[in-house]
XYZ file of C-alpha atoms in Angstrom:
280
model
C 19.445 -17.263 -3.723
C 16.819 -17.024 -0.991
C 13.756 -15.028 -2.024
C 12.886 -12.243 0.395
C 9.867 -10.021 -0.437
C 11.490 -7.142 1.478
C 14.862 -7.178 -0.286
C 15.413 -9.382 -3.335
C 13.343 -11.898 -5.315
C 14.133 -14.162 -8.247
C 12.592 -14.073 -11.699
C 10.908 -17.406 -10.916
C 9.334 -15.927 -7.773
C 7.925 -12.982 -9.736
C 6.750 -15.114 -12.657
C 4.690 -17.219 -10.255
C 3.004 -14.117 -8.844
C 2.319 -11.880 -11.843
C -1.083 -10.302 -11.339
C -0.772 -10.575 -7.564
C 1.999 -8.016 -7.057
C 2.627 -4.490 -8.298
C 5.596 -4.343 -10.653
C 7.589 -1.160 -11.318
C 10.126 -0.556 -14.070
C 12.645 1.802 -12.443
C 15.177 1.858 -15.261
C 17.456 4.908 -15.364
C 20.712 5.503 -17.189
C 23.566 7.980 -17.194
C 23.665 10.240 -20.280
C 26.843 8.541 -21.506
C 24.958 5.241 -21.753
C 22.730 6.743 -24.463
C 19.679 4.693 -23.479
C 16.131 6.002 -23.182
C 14.574 4.252 -20.187
C 11.005 5.384 -20.872
C 11.178 4.441 -24.565
C 12.495 0.996 -23.657
C 9.647 0.567 -21.177
C 7.053 1.510 -23.826
C 8.607 -0.926 -26.292
C 8.461 -3.826 -23.878
C 8.127 -4.461 -20.141
C 7.166 -7.107 -17.621
C 3.396 -7.637 -17.870
C 1.558 -5.263 -15.534
C 4.594 -3.090 -14.884
C 4.313 0.670 -14.479
C 7.195 3.077 -15.152
C 8.703 4.759 -12.082
C 10.428 7.940 -13.252
C 13.413 8.500 -10.940
C 13.967 12.012 -12.275
C 10.321 13.079 -11.841
C 9.344 11.421 -8.561
C 11.861 13.561 -6.751
C 12.320 16.840 -4.923
C 12.488 19.132 -7.928
C 13.009 22.194 -5.738
C 16.480 20.832 -4.971
C 19.149 21.459 -7.641
C 20.844 18.138 -6.880
C 19.775 15.184 -9.064
C 16.835 12.946 -8.081
C 16.778 13.820 -4.390
C 14.136 12.008 -2.332
C 10.650 13.337 -3.060
C 8.508 15.057 -0.414
C 6.076 12.678 1.282
C 2.952 14.075 -0.392
C 4.437 13.938 -3.881
C 5.789 10.432 -3.418
C 2.448 9.164 -2.148
C 0.476 10.773 -4.976
C 2.772 9.494 -7.715
C 3.019 5.980 -6.313
C -0.759 5.750 -5.827
C -1.127 6.677 -9.503
C 1.110 3.707 -10.288
C -1.393 1.421 -8.585
C 0.519 0.886 -5.346
C -1.514 0.879 -2.149
C -1.272 -0.139 1.484
C -0.385 -3.770 2.046
C 0.540 -4.499 -1.562
C 3.717 -6.314 -2.491
C 5.918 -4.357 -4.900
C 8.688 -5.703 -7.126
C 11.053 -3.222 -8.780
C 13.333 -3.986 -11.711
C 15.594 -2.147 -14.141
C 17.176 -2.702 -17.519
C 20.725 -3.086 -16.228
C 20.299 -6.017 -13.811
C 20.552 -4.349 -10.404
C 21.204 -0.636 -10.708
C 18.511 2.014 -10.403
C 15.890 -0.427 -9.059
C 17.735 -0.429 -5.744
C 17.272 3.339 -5.520
C 13.497 2.949 -5.786
C 13.604 0.112 -3.228
C 15.339 2.582 -0.901
C 12.797 5.323 -1.746
C 9.989 3.039 -0.593
C 11.777 2.108 2.609
C 12.495 5.776 3.289
C 8.718 6.209 3.230
C 8.226 3.307 5.637
C 6.937 0.939 2.956
C 8.821 -2.315 3.353
C 6.862 -4.779 1.214
C 9.115 -4.050 -1.733
C 11.826 -6.146 -3.370
C 14.294 -5.735 -6.209
C 14.122 -8.274 -9.047
C 17.441 -10.113 -9.007
C 19.040 -9.756 -12.424
C 16.316 -7.379 -13.601
C 15.029 -7.186 -17.159
C 18.153 -8.775 -18.722
C 17.670 -12.000 -16.737
C 13.896 -11.951 -17.277
C 14.334 -11.729 -21.039
C 17.236 -14.185 -21.159
C 14.911 -16.774 -19.638
C 12.299 -16.136 -22.321
C 9.701 -14.828 -19.907
C 6.698 -12.768 -20.992
C 7.192 -9.180 -22.170
C 4.449 -6.844 -23.370
C 4.018 -3.351 -24.739
C 0.456 -3.134 -23.414
C -0.084 -0.383 -20.825
C -1.381 -1.612 -17.460
C -4.823 -0.554 -16.261
C -4.608 0.033 -12.524
C -6.700 2.084 -10.121
C -5.169 4.469 -7.577
C -5.587 2.866 -4.124
C -5.033 4.353 -0.687
C -1.415 4.640 0.448
C -0.107 5.634 3.863
C 3.584 6.580 3.946
C 5.369 6.422 7.282
C 8.571 8.429 6.686
C 11.808 7.102 8.176
C 14.084 10.178 8.313
C 16.895 8.194 9.933
C 17.482 6.420 6.617
C 18.797 9.557 4.918
C 21.842 11.623 5.896
C 22.811 15.207 5.105
C 26.287 16.488 4.301
C 26.749 17.764 7.853
C 25.790 14.403 9.331
C 28.222 12.648 7.004
C 30.947 15.154 7.905
C 30.392 14.381 11.576
C 30.623 10.655 10.898
C 33.815 11.229 8.918
C 35.403 13.189 11.739
C 34.197 11.153 14.712
C 33.915 7.630 13.314
C 30.339 7.235 14.532
C 29.523 5.403 11.285
C 31.497 3.765 8.512
C 31.059 5.604 5.190
C 30.989 3.298 2.150
C 31.427 4.722 -1.363
C 29.847 2.836 -4.285
C 31.657 4.719 -7.071
C 34.414 3.095 -9.114
C 37.828 2.766 -7.507
C 39.304 5.287 -9.984
C 36.730 7.919 -9.089
C 37.133 7.203 -5.369
C 40.904 7.683 -5.616
C 40.515 10.831 -7.680
C 42.290 9.275 -10.668
C 39.257 9.586 -12.947
C 37.159 12.720 -13.516
C 33.589 12.878 -12.317
C 30.924 12.511 -15.020
C 29.161 15.635 -13.751
C 30.909 18.846 -14.746
C 32.231 21.053 -11.957
C 32.734 18.406 -9.280
C 36.050 17.903 -7.510
C 37.717 14.497 -7.640
C 38.421 12.302 -4.633
C 36.426 10.955 -1.715
C 35.028 11.787 1.705
C 37.792 11.525 4.341
C 37.726 8.205 6.245
C 35.333 6.642 3.717
C 35.923 3.178 2.261
C 35.607 2.049 -1.349
C 33.190 -0.744 -2.289
C 32.254 -0.231 -5.964
C 28.648 -1.322 -6.429
C 29.757 -3.754 -9.147
C 31.721 -5.666 -6.474
C 28.492 -6.903 -4.868
C 27.098 -8.197 -8.182
C 27.741 -11.235 -10.335
C 28.661 -10.759 -14.012
C 25.030 -11.466 -14.973
C 23.737 -8.569 -12.854
C 22.430 -10.675 -9.980
C 23.535 -10.029 -6.407
C 26.165 -12.113 -4.644
C 25.106 -14.545 -1.944
C 25.251 -13.348 1.667
C 28.566 -15.053 2.462
C 30.186 -13.492 -0.586
C 28.733 -10.075 0.238
C 30.214 -10.269 3.715
C 33.606 -11.139 2.240
C 33.464 -8.124 -0.122
C 32.646 -5.643 2.633
C 35.166 -7.067 5.078
C 37.930 -7.123 2.438
C 37.332 -3.385 1.960
C 37.794 -2.793 5.685
C 34.112 -2.352 6.540
C 33.295 -3.231 10.147
C 29.802 -4.685 9.771
C 29.110 -4.289 13.482
C 29.076 -0.488 13.088
C 26.399 1.845 11.687
C 26.939 2.533 7.984
C 26.302 5.355 5.545
C 26.333 4.587 1.825
C 27.251 7.171 -0.800
C 28.003 7.312 -4.537
C 27.742 9.873 -7.333
C 24.115 10.917 -6.941
C 22.443 8.458 -4.566
C 21.589 5.705 -7.069
C 24.291 3.049 -6.723
C 24.660 3.836 -3.008
C 21.286 2.114 -2.728
C 22.785 -1.046 -4.243
C 25.140 -1.177 -1.269
C 22.227 -0.446 1.072
C 20.378 -3.403 -0.433
C 23.451 -5.604 -0.025
C 23.793 -4.580 3.635
C 20.128 -5.360 4.231
C 20.602 -8.796 2.644
C 23.342 -9.411 5.201
C 21.013 -8.558 8.062
C 22.753 -5.223 8.703
C 19.872 -2.974 9.752
C 21.678 0.165 10.929
C 22.456 1.880 7.638
C 21.480 5.146 5.966
C 22.089 6.768 2.576
C 23.741 10.123 1.862
C 21.139 11.430 -0.574
C 23.240 14.224 -2.061
C 26.292 11.958 -2.353
C 29.226 13.232 -4.443
C 26.957 15.561 -6.451
C 26.649 17.479 -3.196
C 30.004 16.853 -1.487
C 32.166 17.210 -4.578
C 30.488 20.460 -5.562
C 31.097 22.224 -2.265
C 34.372 23.946 -1.440
C 33.602 23.952 2.297
C 33.847 20.157 2.627
C 37.159 18.274 2.826
C 38.255 15.647 0.320
C 40.997 13.039 0.151
C 42.660 11.360 -2.813
C 44.402 8.062 -3.261
């Protein structure tokens, strides 16, 4: 792979720069996975890493899960993690590439682009026998200047317009069974199916079996095989805005710059009776 400090970097790239970059453990798991992300971080993490809590650094006035945090809250929490203006950030998770992409997107939503996901995450780091510690990092809170990019997030009404007019291609990162409506949603009370006119690209389709991301040529093949016109603006969506960010990262790796994320995703759309759905 080609290391890019604004999208994706290898374990070798990070290992050569420990102490020079800010590292964030952004692990997060669905309840059914029965894993405690914070406990795993405390037990062992990449040296110097801080824990980014996806469920806390969020808009907690919104009933939907882990919606993007207000600017002031994001800035305060990230400063406390030792991230300041001009610093390079590397984000990883315990699954390979999963929730780290969501935090990558959170940073970009705030206009902070010197952030990359660790390709293969903690599993690859540990498989290579690289350093792990349980020592807490000691970092000061520097100055941080967010520059919000509201165009990177879409509301339900904006997605509905795109669905009806075709102004953007809507790409769904959920499993094919959930997209078709053949499998129930993991969150109680949500309808099954997908946004009309949306296309299915399960986030796992852009990853290798070891949790690393496919090369650019392979990514292009995956999107095009699903019917995605990469010359058009795109909106990514999923269950709650986490794996949609994996597709956003993949699009960025391809050089596709005109993409946004539906923050509410199916937690919003599937829970509303006023929005249309399709099955199959």
